[in-house]
Amino acid sequence: MQQQPDITGIELLTVYGSNLSYFTGKLEMYLRAKGIAYQFEPMNTRRIMPLVTRETGTSQMPAATLADGRWITDTTPIIAWLEHHYPEPPIVPIDPVQRFLSLLLEDYADEWLWRPAMHHRWYSAEGALLQSRHLVDEITVGVPAPRFLKRFVLRRRQRGYSFGDGVSEQNREQVEDTYLRNLDWMQAVFSDRPFFLGNSPSLVDIAFTGPFFRHFSQDPVPAEIMKQRAPAVWEWVARMWNCHGHVQGDWLLGIPADWSPWLREIGTVYLPYLSANALAVQAGNKRFSPTVDGVTYAGARVSPYRVWCLEELRRQYLALPEAPRAEVQNILQRHDCWEPLWRIETLNSGVNEGVTLPFSCTDKMV
Ligand SMILES: N[C@@H](CCC(=O)N[C@@H](CS)C(=O)NCC(=O)O)C(=O)O
């Protein structure tokens, strides 16, 4: 990986992951936009993965080490922590209303677009063959087994990410529609301005590169759809990868009207799903079959991590000063997000309790 000059003063990081991974891509995009120098190392299963598991308690990608040897994992708190310690140039909006709504869109991009991204990666033979070969060569070097066997094992395991998240032939079309809708909404935004919030990238751009960079623009089927249906999104992906040095916090005032489709979707689909997941975790279930907006995701795995996501959103809301808090409430109410945000009275995920910064996350996403 080519080194870029560091413009924040933070010492070099090492990022362990895969150059096909959703969240490794998200973290790399953040570091590049921010101007933080890092070196990338594949998280190979022989040497690095056992080390990461021992040091952080999870084998998820990405994991990173700071120059002083401390480990950090989980892109959402990593970005929050780095922004706090290295505020210039800003990626997370300073305006409290923009900041809260950016965190909400980040959560949606991280957790809800994961399902169509996993589906598109592993459903078509074309994509699965290509990417399983890449992944096997990248992270299973030195594992003494034939390549075809490693690919077979990997594909079976990875398809569990979409079946295990409730994707089936009954709802495949709706899962694919989520991607198409997002393309249309983004095409409208990037036909108007280069980034979600104006002339500079911000947290929402970084979050949407999770699914759109290392998945939708790299997997053959969704990449072709993107080129044909939403060329401005295709262009934005490359603009993001090349945005080092263009970050100045040159943003619009307020919440752009073209964010409304996402806020409505978050209110009708994502927050109701998070609420159903929280109830299932409280009931001690391992699987559940949430129905949101008329679509059932049968036999989906429950996720304590996603209870933590809901807790975090509430905590961020409650930490807002009075005036922006009223404004956020108003926006959430107008987009039907308010009721599902508070639907479940008490949340107690137990995730990340007692962790100190820098930190490692105590639970997997799904
Ligand atoms: N919330 C985490 C999610 C990390 C994550 O789920 N990473 C995926 C790859 S993109 C992974 O490592 N999956 C393998 C596993 O869970 O074992 C983050 O933001 O970093």
PDB file of N, CA and C and ligand atoms in Angstrom, residues 21-24 26 59-62 73-76 110-111 114 118 157 161 305 364-366, ligand 1:
ATOM      1  N   SER A  21     -12.832  -6.513   2.444  1.00  0.00           N
ATOM      2  CA  SER A  21     -13.724  -6.440   3.623  1.00  0.00           C
ATOM      3  C   SER A  21     -14.407  -5.074   3.771  1.00  0.00           C
ATOM      4  N   TYR A  22     -15.687  -5.158   4.021  1.00  0.00           N
ATOM      5  CA  TYR A  22     -16.597  -4.026   4.251  1.00  0.00           C
ATOM      6  C   TYR A  22     -15.982  -3.013   5.225  1.00  0.00           C
ATOM      7  N   PHE A  23     -15.673  -3.519   6.421  1.00  0.00           N
ATOM      8  CA  PHE A  23     -15.261  -2.594   7.478  1.00  0.00           C
ATOM      9  C   PHE A  23     -13.782  -2.226   7.390  1.00  0.00           C
ATOM     10  N   THR A  24     -12.959  -3.105   6.793  1.00  0.00           N
ATOM     11  CA  THR A  24     -11.569  -2.702   6.549  1.00  0.00           C
ATOM     12  C   THR A  24     -11.587  -1.547   5.551  1.00  0.00           C
ATOM     13  N   LYS A  26     -14.012   0.593   5.093  1.00  0.00           N
ATOM     14  CA  LYS A  26     -14.526   1.797   5.768  1.00  0.00           C
ATOM     15  C   LYS A  26     -13.395   2.481   6.549  1.00  0.00           C
ATOM     16  N   SER A  59     -12.155 -11.957  16.378  1.00  0.00           N
ATOM     17  CA  SER A  59     -11.336 -12.136  15.168  1.00  0.00           C
ATOM     18  C   SER A  59     -11.870 -11.270  14.034  1.00  0.00           C
ATOM     19  N   GLN A  60     -12.676 -10.261  14.392  1.00  0.00           N
ATOM     20  CA  GLN A  60     -13.281  -9.454  13.329  1.00  0.00           C
ATOM     21  C   GLN A  60     -12.273  -8.521  12.664  1.00  0.00           C
ATOM     22  N   MET A  61     -12.581  -8.212  11.410  1.00  0.00           N
ATOM     23  CA  MET A  61     -11.774  -7.246  10.641  1.00  0.00           C
ATOM     24  C   MET A  61     -12.509  -5.919  10.582  1.00  0.00           C
ATOM     25  N   PRO A  62     -11.816  -4.816  10.632  1.00  0.00           N
ATOM     26  CA  PRO A  62     -10.382  -4.719  10.819  1.00  0.00           C
ATOM     27  C   PRO A  62     -10.017  -4.665  12.292  1.00  0.00           C
ATOM     28  N   THR A  73     -10.319  -1.922  17.841  1.00  0.00           N
ATOM     29  CA  THR A  73     -11.218  -2.600  16.896  1.00  0.00           C
ATOM     30  C   THR A  73     -12.561  -1.881  16.892  1.00  0.00           C
ATOM     31  N   ASP A  74     -13.352  -2.201  15.892  1.00  0.00           N
ATOM     32  CA  ASP A  74     -14.700  -1.683  15.683  1.00  0.00           C
ATOM     33  C   ASP A  74     -14.664  -0.251  15.138  1.00  0.00           C
ATOM     34  N   THR A  75     -14.991  -0.149  13.853  1.00  0.00           N
ATOM     35  CA  THR A  75     -14.787   1.127  13.155  1.00  0.00           C
ATOM     36  C   THR A  75     -15.567   2.300  13.759  1.00  0.00           C
ATOM     37  N   THR A  76     -16.768   2.040  14.307  1.00  0.00           N
ATOM     38  CA  THR A  76     -17.570   3.173  14.802  1.00  0.00           C
ATOM     39  C   THR A  76     -16.862   3.864  15.978  1.00  0.00           C
ATOM     40  N   ASP A 110     -23.780   0.777   8.181  1.00  0.00           N
ATOM     41  CA  ASP A 110     -23.000  -0.326   8.779  1.00  0.00           C
ATOM     42  C   ASP A 110     -23.828  -1.602   8.899  1.00  0.00           C
ATOM     43  N   GLU A 111     -25.037  -1.464   9.425  1.00  0.00           N
ATOM     44  CA  GLU A 111     -25.758  -2.667   9.863  1.00  0.00           C
ATOM     45  C   GLU A 111     -26.850  -3.114   8.880  1.00  0.00           C
ATOM     46  N   TRP A 114     -25.448  -4.160   5.237  1.00  0.00           N
ATOM     47  CA  TRP A 114     -24.638  -5.379   5.351  1.00  0.00           C
ATOM     48  C   TRP A 114     -25.331  -6.554   4.665  1.00  0.00           C
ATOM     49  N   MET A 118     -23.731  -8.639   1.632  1.00  0.00           N
ATOM     50  CA  MET A 118     -23.350 -10.051   1.777  1.00  0.00           C
ATOM     51  C   MET A 118     -24.077 -10.899   0.736  1.00  0.00           C
ATOM     52  N   ARG A 157     -19.112 -21.029   4.458  1.00  0.00           N
ATOM     53  CA  ARG A 157     -19.140 -20.230   5.669  1.00  0.00           C
ATOM     54  C   ARG A 157     -19.710 -18.830   5.379  1.00  0.00           C
ATOM     55  N   TYR A 161     -23.530 -15.907   6.150  1.00  0.00           N
ATOM     56  CA  TYR A 161     -23.773 -14.503   6.501  1.00  0.00           C
ATOM     57  C   TYR A 161     -25.081 -13.992   5.916  1.00  0.00           C
ATOM     58  N   TYR A 305     -24.727  -7.029  19.611  1.00  0.00           N
ATOM     59  CA  TYR A 305     -24.005  -5.834  19.146  1.00  0.00           C
ATOM     60  C   TYR A 305     -24.990  -4.777  18.647  1.00  0.00           C
ATOM     61  N   LYS A 364     -19.498  -9.607  18.523  1.00  0.00           N
ATOM     62  CA  LYS A 364     -19.541  -9.584  17.063  1.00  0.00           C
ATOM     63  C   LYS A 364     -20.849  -8.979  16.598  1.00  0.00           C
ATOM     64  N   MET A 365     -20.859  -8.525  15.350  1.00  0.00           N
ATOM     65  CA  MET A 365     -22.036  -7.863  14.810  1.00  0.00           C
ATOM     66  C   MET A 365     -23.211  -8.838  14.661  1.00  0.00           C
ATOM     67  N   VAL A 366     -22.987  -9.942  13.944  1.00  0.00           N
ATOM     68  CA  VAL A 366     -24.048 -10.968  13.860  1.00  0.00           C
ATOM     69  C   VAL A 366     -23.445 -12.320  14.129  1.00  0.00           C
TER      70      VAL A 366
HETATM   71  N1  LIG B   1     -18.775  -3.386  13.938  1.00  0.00           N
HETATM   72  C1  LIG B   1     -17.539  -3.909  13.406  1.00  0.00           C
HETATM   73  C2  LIG B   1     -17.844  -5.001  12.404  1.00  0.00           C
HETATM   74  C3  LIG B   1     -16.629  -5.740  11.877  1.00  0.00           C
HETATM   75  C4  LIG B   1     -17.027  -6.928  11.001  1.00  0.00           C
HETATM   76  O1  LIG B   1     -18.132  -7.464  11.089  1.00  0.00           O
HETATM   77  N2  LIG B   1     -16.101  -7.343  10.137  1.00  0.00           N
HETATM   78  C5  LIG B   1     -16.334  -8.481   9.247  1.00  0.00           C
HETATM   79  C6  LIG B   1     -15.598  -8.293   7.946  1.00  0.00           C
HETATM   80  S1  LIG B   1     -16.072  -6.878   7.054  1.00  0.00           S
HETATM   81  C7  LIG B   1     -15.749  -9.726   9.867  1.00  0.00           C
HETATM   82  O2  LIG B   1     -14.652  -9.703  10.370  1.00  0.00           O
HETATM   83  N3  LIG B   1     -16.459 -10.835   9.821  1.00  0.00           N
HETATM   84  C8  LIG B   1     -15.912 -12.112  10.235  1.00  0.00           C
HETATM   85  C9  LIG B   1     -16.437 -12.573  11.549  1.00  0.00           C
HETATM   86  O3  LIG B   1     -17.337 -11.943  12.114  1.00  0.00           O
HETATM   87  O4  LIG B   1     -15.932 -13.608  11.992  1.00  0.00           O
HETATM   88  C10 LIG B   1     -16.735  -2.748  12.817  1.00  0.00           C
HETATM   89  O5  LIG B   1     -17.298  -1.678  12.580  1.00  0.00           O
HETATM   90  O6  LIG B   1     -15.516  -2.882  12.660  1.00  0.00           O
END
